[in-house]
Every structure is written in structure tokens, then in C-alpha cells.
Tab-separated table of C-alpha atoms in Angstrom:
chain	number	residue	atom	x	y	z
M	270	MET	CA	0.125	-0.232	0.108
M	271	LYS	CA	1.294	3.886	-0.547
M	272	LYS	CA	0.056	6.841	0.706
M	273	VAL	CA	-0.200	10.146	-1.224
M	274	GLU	CA	0.141	13.317	0.129
M	275	ALA	CA	-0.580	16.747	-2.323
M	276	ILE	CA	-0.265	20.108	-1.333
M	277	ILE	CA	-2.337	21.855	-3.648
M	278	ARG	CA	-3.209	25.201	-4.166
M	279	THR	CA	-7.175	26.129	-2.583
M	280	SER	CA	-9.021	26.964	-5.792
M	281	LYS	CA	-7.841	23.359	-7.308
M	282	PHE	CA	-9.409	21.408	-4.548
M	283	GLU	CA	-13.158	20.958	-5.754
M	284	GLU	CA	-11.377	19.886	-9.220
M	285	VAL	CA	-8.662	17.895	-7.852
M	286	LYS	CA	-11.578	15.833	-5.642
M	287	THR	CA	-13.967	15.561	-8.774
M	288	GLU	CA	-11.301	14.363	-11.194
M	289	LEU	CA	-10.352	11.929	-8.064
M	290	LYS	CA	-13.285	10.126	-8.253
M	291	LYS	CA	-13.702	9.840	-11.902
M	292	ILE	CA	-10.912	7.362	-11.765
M	293	GLY	CA	-11.925	5.719	-8.801
M	294	ILE	CA	-10.490	7.312	-5.949
M	295	ASP	CA	-13.460	8.459	-3.715
M	296	PHE	CA	-12.144	8.481	-0.232
M	297	PHE	CA	-9.676	10.304	1.278
M	298	SER	CA	-8.770	12.860	3.859
M	299	TYR	CA	-7.976	16.658	3.570
M	300	TRP	CA	-7.191	19.832	5.757
M	301	GLU	CA	-6.640	23.401	4.725
M	302	ALA	CA	-2.908	24.280	5.461
M	303	SER	CA	-0.862	26.976	5.415
M	304	GLY	CA	3.093	27.253	4.723
M	305	VAL	CA	5.896	29.270	3.567
M	306	GLY	CA	6.926	28.917	0.239
M	307	ASN	CA	10.030	29.150	-1.486
M	308	GLU	CA	12.146	32.842	-1.570
M	309	ILE	CA	10.066	33.593	-5.328
M	310	GLN	CA	6.690	33.120	-3.504
M	311	ARG	CA	7.133	34.964	-0.359
M	312	GLY	CA	7.079	39.302	-0.046
M	313	HIS	CA	4.363	40.999	-0.978
M	314	HIS	CA	2.648	41.408	-4.281
M	315	SER	CA	-0.021	44.132	-5.938
M	316	TYR	CA	-2.911	42.807	-8.208
M	317	ARG	CA	-5.334	45.528	-9.099
M	318	GLY	CA	-4.006	47.689	-6.764
M	319	THR	CA	-4.309	45.973	-3.486
M	320	ILE	CA	-1.135	44.567	-1.869
M	321	TYR	CA	-1.494	40.682	-0.458
M	322	ASP	CA	1.081	39.181	2.011
M	323	THR	CA	2.301	36.146	0.484
M	324	GLN	CA	4.677	35.257	3.922
M	325	TYR	CA	1.900	32.389	4.766
M	326	ILE	CA	0.192	30.586	1.359
M	327	PRO	CA	-3.356	28.797	2.163
M	328	ARG	CA	-3.076	25.357	0.366
M	329	MET	CA	-4.812	22.109	0.849
M	330	LEU	CA	-3.638	19.052	1.990
M	331	VAL	CA	-5.036	15.940	0.360
M	332	SER	CA	-3.687	12.578	2.164
M	333	ILE	CA	-5.082	9.525	0.578
M	334	VAL	CA	-3.883	5.574	1.360
M	335	LEU	CA	-4.453	3.028	-1.237
M	336	ARG	CA	-3.291	0.199	-3.100
M	337	ASP	CA	-0.053	0.132	-5.148
M	338	ILE	CA	-1.561	-0.372	-8.236
M	339	ASN	CA	-3.798	2.965	-8.331
M	340	LEU	CA	-0.394	4.842	-7.587
M	341	GLN	CA	0.548	6.246	-10.747
M	342	LYS	CA	-2.683	7.325	-12.212
M	343	THR	CA	-3.461	9.057	-8.906
M	344	ILE	CA	-0.133	11.019	-9.186
M	345	GLU	CA	-0.968	11.817	-12.534
M	346	CYS	CA	-4.521	12.874	-11.660
M	347	ILE	CA	-3.400	15.020	-9.001
M	348	ARG	CA	-0.627	16.550	-10.900
M	349	LYS	CA	-2.130	17.304	-14.641
M	350	THR	CA	-5.332	18.739	-12.247
M	351	ALA	CA	-3.816	20.798	-9.869
M	352	TYR	CA	-1.136	22.162	-12.486
M	353	THR	CA	-1.403	26.140	-13.683
M	354	GLY	CA	2.280	26.489	-14.324
M	355	GLU	CA	2.819	29.069	-11.826
M	356	VAL	CA	5.226	29.198	-9.013
M	357	GLY	CA	3.435	27.566	-6.275
M	358	ASP	CA	1.091	24.804	-7.701
M	359	GLY	CA	2.025	22.127	-4.422
M	360	MET	CA	4.011	19.235	-4.242
M	361	ILE	CA	3.110	15.522	-4.140
M	362	PHE	CA	4.768	13.043	-1.702
M	363	THR	CA	4.426	9.458	-1.528
M	364	TYR	CA	5.120	6.919	1.208
M	365	THR	CA	5.032	3.358	1.927
M	366	ILE	CA	2.751	1.965	4.115
M	367	GLU	CA	3.168	-1.611	6.106
M	368	ASP	CA	-0.126	-1.847	7.216
M	369	SER	CA	-3.826	-0.904	8.081
M	370	ILE	CA	-6.042	-2.120	10.631
M	371	ARG	CA	-10.021	-1.338	10.438
M	372	ILE	CA	-10.603	-0.834	14.083
M	373	SER	CA	-14.452	-1.948	13.833
M	374	ASN	CA	-13.194	-5.295	13.259
M	375	GLY	CA	-9.047	-5.757	13.509
M	376	LYS	CA	-8.991	-7.062	10.052
M	377	SER	CA	-5.616	-5.836	8.227
M	378	GLY	CA	-4.502	-5.292	4.893
M	379	ASP	CA	-5.275	-3.272	2.007
């Protein structure tokens, strides 16, 4: 089993959620997250006369535990859907999961 964590733009969350459902990934956890971006992203930026502090960047953290066979299609789905082509599109991390145990009945495995 694998775990995929993706930090994505808040504005792309609904679209990513919809596309994940289309490929059969319909159960995952998510949180609102904030972070500090790289040097290019930090500071104050002006948009239409309004100054925005980009020191702390709001994002969504999506966490998915899945079977190994679904890993690549899940990564590609998130990468393509969350992509805007601009700095700050986010990151995808993968982890190996040794086991999972269902609390309700004690069964383990995927």
C-alpha cells in the first residue's frame, strides 16, 4: 500500500476532488494548510491595486492511502488537475504503508 499526500492550491481542490472520483479514488482525507513558500513566493505582491501578503500561503493538504496499482494514476491525476503552470502549484509526496488495521473489526491489509 502507498500513501499520497498532495499540497495543492485551495482554488484547485474541488477540481482535484472531482477528477479523483472519476478514476475511482473516492475516499481520502483533507485539511486546510498554510505554509511558507520558496523565496520566489514570499513577500508582498500587488494585484489590481491591492497589496497581498504572501508570507503564508493557504493550501489544501490531501491525504490518500491506496493500493500500489493505483499509485501512478492517482499521482498523474493530481499533477495534471492541480497544474496552473505558475510557481506555487504545490507538491506531491509518496510513502510506503506497512499495514492498515480496520478499527471496527481488526482486519488488516488493503
